[in-house]
Short mmCIF file of C-alpha atoms in Angstrom, two decimals:
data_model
loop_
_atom_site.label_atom_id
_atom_site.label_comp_id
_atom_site.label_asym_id
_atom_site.label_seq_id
_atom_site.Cartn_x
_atom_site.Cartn_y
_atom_site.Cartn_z
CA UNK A 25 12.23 -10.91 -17.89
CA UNK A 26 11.94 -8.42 -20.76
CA UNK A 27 9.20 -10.35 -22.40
CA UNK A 28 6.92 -9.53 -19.71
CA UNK A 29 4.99 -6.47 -19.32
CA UNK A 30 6.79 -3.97 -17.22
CA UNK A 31 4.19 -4.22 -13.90
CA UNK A 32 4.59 -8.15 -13.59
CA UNK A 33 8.39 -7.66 -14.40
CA UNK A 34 8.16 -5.53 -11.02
CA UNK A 35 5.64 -7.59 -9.29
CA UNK A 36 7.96 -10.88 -10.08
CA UNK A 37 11.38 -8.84 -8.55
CA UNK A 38 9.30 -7.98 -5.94
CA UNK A 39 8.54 -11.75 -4.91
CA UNK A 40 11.95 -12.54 -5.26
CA UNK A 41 13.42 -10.05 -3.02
CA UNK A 42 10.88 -10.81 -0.20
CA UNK A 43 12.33 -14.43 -0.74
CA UNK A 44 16.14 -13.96 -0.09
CA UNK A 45 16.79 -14.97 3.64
CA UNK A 46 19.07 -13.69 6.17
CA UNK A 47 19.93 -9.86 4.79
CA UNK A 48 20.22 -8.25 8.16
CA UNK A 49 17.44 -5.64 9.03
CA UNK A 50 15.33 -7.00 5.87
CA UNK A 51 11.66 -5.20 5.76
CA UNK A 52 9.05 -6.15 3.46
CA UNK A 53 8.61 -5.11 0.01
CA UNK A 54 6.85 -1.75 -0.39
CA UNK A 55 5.48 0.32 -3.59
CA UNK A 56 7.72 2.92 -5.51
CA UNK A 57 5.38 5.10 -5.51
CA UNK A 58 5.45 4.96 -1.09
CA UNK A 59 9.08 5.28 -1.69
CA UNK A 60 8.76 8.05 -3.33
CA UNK A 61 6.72 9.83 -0.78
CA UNK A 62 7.65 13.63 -0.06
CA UNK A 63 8.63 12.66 3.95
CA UNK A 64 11.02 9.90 2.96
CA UNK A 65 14.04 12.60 2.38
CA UNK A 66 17.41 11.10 3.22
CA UNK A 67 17.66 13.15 5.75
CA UNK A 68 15.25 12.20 8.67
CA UNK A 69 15.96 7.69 7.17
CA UNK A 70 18.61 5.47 9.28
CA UNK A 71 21.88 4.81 8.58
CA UNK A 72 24.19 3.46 10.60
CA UNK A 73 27.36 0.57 9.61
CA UNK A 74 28.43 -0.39 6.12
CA UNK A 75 29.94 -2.86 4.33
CA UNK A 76 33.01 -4.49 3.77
CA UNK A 77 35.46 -3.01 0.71
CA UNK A 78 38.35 -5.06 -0.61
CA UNK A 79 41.08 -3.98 1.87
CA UNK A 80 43.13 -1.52 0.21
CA UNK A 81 40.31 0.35 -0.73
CA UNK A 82 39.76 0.93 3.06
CA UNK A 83 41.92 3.96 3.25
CA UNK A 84 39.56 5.60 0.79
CA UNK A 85 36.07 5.39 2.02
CA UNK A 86 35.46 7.35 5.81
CA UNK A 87 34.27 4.74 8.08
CA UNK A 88 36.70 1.88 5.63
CA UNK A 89 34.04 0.95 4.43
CA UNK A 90 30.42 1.18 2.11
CA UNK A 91 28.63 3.06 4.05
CA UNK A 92 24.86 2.14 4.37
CA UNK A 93 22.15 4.31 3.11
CA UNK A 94 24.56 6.14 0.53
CA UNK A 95 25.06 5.96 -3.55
CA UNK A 96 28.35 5.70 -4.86
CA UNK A 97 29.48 6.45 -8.60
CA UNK A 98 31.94 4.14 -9.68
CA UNK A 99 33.90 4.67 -13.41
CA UNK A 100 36.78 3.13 -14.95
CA UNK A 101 38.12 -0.21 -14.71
CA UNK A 102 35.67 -2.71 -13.43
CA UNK A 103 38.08 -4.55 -10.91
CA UNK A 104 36.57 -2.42 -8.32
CA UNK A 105 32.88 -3.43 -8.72
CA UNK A 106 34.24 -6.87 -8.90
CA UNK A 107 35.60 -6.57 -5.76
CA UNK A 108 32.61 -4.91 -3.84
CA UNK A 109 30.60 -8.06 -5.05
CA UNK A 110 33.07 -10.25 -3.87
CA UNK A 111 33.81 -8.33 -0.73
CA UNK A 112 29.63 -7.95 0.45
CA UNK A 113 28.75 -11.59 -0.15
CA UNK A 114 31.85 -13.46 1.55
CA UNK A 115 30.47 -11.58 4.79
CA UNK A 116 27.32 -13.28 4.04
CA UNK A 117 25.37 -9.95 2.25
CA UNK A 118 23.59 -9.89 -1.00
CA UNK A 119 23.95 -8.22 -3.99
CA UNK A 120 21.77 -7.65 -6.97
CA UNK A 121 23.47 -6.55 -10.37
CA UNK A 122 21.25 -4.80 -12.98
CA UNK A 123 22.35 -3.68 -16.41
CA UNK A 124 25.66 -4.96 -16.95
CA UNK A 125 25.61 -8.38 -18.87
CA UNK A 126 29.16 -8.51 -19.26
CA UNK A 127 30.40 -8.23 -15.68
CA UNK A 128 32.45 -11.33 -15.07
CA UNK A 129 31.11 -13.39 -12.30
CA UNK A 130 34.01 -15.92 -12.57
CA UNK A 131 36.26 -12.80 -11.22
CA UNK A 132 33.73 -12.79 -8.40
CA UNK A 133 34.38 -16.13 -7.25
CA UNK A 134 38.27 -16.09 -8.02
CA UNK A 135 38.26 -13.19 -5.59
CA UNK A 136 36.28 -15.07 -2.64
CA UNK A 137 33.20 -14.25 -3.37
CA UNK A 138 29.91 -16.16 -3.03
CA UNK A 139 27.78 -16.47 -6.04
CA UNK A 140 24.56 -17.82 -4.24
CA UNK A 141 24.53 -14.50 -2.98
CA UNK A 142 24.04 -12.51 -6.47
CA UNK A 143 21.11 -11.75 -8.28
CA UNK A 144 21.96 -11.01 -11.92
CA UNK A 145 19.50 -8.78 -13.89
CA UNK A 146 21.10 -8.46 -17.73
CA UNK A 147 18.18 -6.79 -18.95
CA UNK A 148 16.16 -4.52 -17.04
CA UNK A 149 14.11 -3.17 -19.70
CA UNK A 150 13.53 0.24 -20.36
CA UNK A 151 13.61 1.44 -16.55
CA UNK A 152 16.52 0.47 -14.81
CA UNK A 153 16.09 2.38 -12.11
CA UNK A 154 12.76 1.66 -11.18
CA UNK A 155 14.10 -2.10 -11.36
CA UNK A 156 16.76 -1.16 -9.06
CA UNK A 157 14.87 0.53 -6.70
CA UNK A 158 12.59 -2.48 -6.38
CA UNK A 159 15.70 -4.76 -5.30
CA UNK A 160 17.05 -2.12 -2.92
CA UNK A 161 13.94 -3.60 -0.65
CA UNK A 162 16.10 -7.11 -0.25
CA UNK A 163 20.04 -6.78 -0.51
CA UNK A 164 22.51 -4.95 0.62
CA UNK A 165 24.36 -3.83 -2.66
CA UNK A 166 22.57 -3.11 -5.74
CA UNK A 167 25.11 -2.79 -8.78
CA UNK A 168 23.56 -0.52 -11.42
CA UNK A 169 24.90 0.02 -15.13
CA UNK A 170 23.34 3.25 -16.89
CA UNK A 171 25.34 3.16 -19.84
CA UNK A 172 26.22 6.77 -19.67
CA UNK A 173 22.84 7.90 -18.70
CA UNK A 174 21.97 10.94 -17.07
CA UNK A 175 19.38 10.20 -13.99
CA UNK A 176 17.43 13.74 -13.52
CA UNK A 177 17.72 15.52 -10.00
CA UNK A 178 14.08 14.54 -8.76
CA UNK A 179 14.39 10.76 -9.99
CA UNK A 180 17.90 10.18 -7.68
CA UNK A 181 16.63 12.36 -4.84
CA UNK A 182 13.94 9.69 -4.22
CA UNK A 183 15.31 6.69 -5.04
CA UNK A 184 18.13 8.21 -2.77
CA UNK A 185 15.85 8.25 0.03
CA UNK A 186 14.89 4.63 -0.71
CA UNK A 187 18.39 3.31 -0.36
CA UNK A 188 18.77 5.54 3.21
CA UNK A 189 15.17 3.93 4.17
CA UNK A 190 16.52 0.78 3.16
CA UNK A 191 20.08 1.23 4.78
CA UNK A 192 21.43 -0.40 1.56
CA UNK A 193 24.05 0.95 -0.95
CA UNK A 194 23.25 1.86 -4.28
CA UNK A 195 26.66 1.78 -6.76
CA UNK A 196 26.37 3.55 -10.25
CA UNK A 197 28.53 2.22 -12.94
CA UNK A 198 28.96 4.01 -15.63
CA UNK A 199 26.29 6.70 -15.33
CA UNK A 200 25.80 10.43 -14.08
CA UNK A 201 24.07 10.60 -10.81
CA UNK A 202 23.37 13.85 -8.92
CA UNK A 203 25.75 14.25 -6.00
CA UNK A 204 26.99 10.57 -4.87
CA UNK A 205 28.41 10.28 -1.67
CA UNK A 206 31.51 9.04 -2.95
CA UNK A 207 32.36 9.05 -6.56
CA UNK A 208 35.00 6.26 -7.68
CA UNK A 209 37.14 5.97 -10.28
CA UNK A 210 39.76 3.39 -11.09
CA UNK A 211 42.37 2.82 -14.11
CA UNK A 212 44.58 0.20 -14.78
CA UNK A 213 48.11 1.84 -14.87
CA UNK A 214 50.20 -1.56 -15.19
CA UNK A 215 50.58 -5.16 -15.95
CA UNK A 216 52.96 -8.09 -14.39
CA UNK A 217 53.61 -10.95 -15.57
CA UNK A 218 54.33 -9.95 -19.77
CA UNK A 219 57.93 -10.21 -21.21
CA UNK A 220 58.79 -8.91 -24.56
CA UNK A 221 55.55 -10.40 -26.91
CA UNK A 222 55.34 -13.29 -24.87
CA UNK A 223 54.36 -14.52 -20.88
CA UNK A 224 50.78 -14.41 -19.16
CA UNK A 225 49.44 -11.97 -16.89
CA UNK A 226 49.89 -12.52 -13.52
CA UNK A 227 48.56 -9.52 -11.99
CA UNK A 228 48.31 -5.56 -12.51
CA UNK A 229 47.92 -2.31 -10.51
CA UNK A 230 44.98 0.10 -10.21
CA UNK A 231 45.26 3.91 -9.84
CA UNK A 232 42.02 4.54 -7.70
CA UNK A 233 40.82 8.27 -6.91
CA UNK A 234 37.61 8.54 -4.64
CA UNK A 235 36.22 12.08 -4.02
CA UNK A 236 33.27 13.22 -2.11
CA UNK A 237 30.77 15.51 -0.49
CA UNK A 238 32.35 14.71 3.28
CA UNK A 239 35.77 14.44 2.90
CA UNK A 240 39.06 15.44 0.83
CA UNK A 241 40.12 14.05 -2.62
CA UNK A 242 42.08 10.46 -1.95
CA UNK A 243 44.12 8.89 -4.05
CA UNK A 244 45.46 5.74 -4.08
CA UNK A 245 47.34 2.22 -5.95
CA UNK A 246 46.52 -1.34 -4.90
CA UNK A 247 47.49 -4.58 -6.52
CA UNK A 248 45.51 -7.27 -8.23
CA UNK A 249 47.44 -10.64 -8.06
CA UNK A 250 46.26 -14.30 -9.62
CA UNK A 251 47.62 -17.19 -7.95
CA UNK A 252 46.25 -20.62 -8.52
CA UNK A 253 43.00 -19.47 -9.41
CA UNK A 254 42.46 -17.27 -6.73
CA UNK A 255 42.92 -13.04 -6.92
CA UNK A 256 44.63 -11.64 -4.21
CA UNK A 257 44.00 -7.42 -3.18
CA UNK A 258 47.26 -6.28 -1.94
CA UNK A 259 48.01 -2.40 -1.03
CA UNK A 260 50.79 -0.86 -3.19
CA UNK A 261 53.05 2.29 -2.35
CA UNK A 262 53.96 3.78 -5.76
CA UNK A 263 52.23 4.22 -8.87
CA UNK A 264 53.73 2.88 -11.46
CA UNK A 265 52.62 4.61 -14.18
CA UNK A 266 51.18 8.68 -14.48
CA UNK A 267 47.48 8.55 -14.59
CA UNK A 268 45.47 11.15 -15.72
CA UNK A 269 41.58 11.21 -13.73
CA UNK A 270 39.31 13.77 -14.96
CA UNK A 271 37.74 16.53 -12.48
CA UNK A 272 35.07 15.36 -9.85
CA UNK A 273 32.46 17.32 -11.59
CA UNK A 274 32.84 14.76 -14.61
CA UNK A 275 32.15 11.69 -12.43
CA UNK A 276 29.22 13.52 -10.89
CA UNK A 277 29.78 15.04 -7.41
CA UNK A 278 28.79 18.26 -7.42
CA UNK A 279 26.49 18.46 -9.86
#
């Protein structure tokens, strides 16, 4: 997709999107620039529902779950976008990943997650964004790796209203976006399954801190466990190890 000029690479996505069946409350396609329209603030767009989260991440979002019509930051480990994925397509949504060629998709399906359902992107070009903005017009989730980059106030204030339009959720990984709903991030504090220099891992645990514009700092450990093929999310009471998270302004709330 990066051979082709940038208006047919949008024109193509576009097609695409308005092909993928059953997303619930699906509209058709619509120009950036109409999504960008002063009115379409993310105040006066619906919202209502959300969707599913692996289960111990419940406890962290209000609601339990994604809710629709918001961004969320994600940093750290990558379990957790692995397990949105795999969460939002086993209850039959879609998801469209843009800018990370390295996510693992096999961790997708070992978690129970259906890979007709994803729509992988690698390369977006030199607006991923604007790519991601396009795709917020046919799934539910759009996954979207900045690399570190900064997105300015008046680009994420419209493509903000877009997801709210849209009632989809928009998940940053890896890159600063004014204000988030929720800001995630997640660090692997230990392993199981490792003796002394020899063994294979069987699992690990995840210190996960979520903070946001509606509600209190949470903090939280859950369990990743591998067992004949398949990775289990299990809710665990203790941290195992002292984690250090840096302060919400870092992961972009706030700001």
């Amino acid at each position: 997709m990066a051979t082709l000029p940038r208006q047919e690479q949008i024109e193509q996505l576009r097609r695409r999107m308005a092909a993928v069946p059953g997303r619930v409350g699906a509209v058709a396609p619509q120009s950036l620039a109409a999504a960008q329209a002063p009115e379409a603030t993310p105040e006066l767009a619906p919202r209502t529902g959300g969707l599913p989260v692996p289960g111990p991440f419940e406890e962290l979002f209000p609601g339990r779950f994604l809710a629709k019509g918001s961004v969320v930051g994600l940093t750290g480990s990558r379990f957790a976008v692995l397990g949105f994925i795999a969460s939002v397509t086993a209850a039959d949504g879609h998801v469209a990943v843009v800018g990370l060629p390295e996510l693992s998709l096999l961790a997708v399906a070992e978690m129970g997650g259906d890979l007709r359902r994803v729509a992988v992107i690698p390369d977006p070009g030199p607006d991923p964004v604007e790519v991601a903005a396009v795709l917020l017009d046919g799934v539910d989730l759009v996954v979207l790796g900045l690399c570190g980059v900064q997105v300015s106030y008046t680009r994420a204030r419209a493509v903000t209203a877009r997801v709210r339009s849209k009632n989809a959720v928009l998940a940053i990984v890896d890159g600063q976006w004014p204000n988030p709903e929720v800001a995630l991030e997640s660090q692997i504090c230990g392993y199981r399954g490792l003796g002394r220099g020899h063994g294979r891992i069987r699992g690990l645990s995840l210190a996960v801190q979520a903070s946001g514009r509606s509600f209190q700092q949470r903090r939280s450990t859950m369990r990743l466990t591998c067992m004949a093929g398949r990775v289990r999310w299990e809710a665990e009471e203790t941290i195992t190890a002292p984690v250090s998270f840096p302060d919400a302004s870092a992961l972009g709330v706030g700001s």
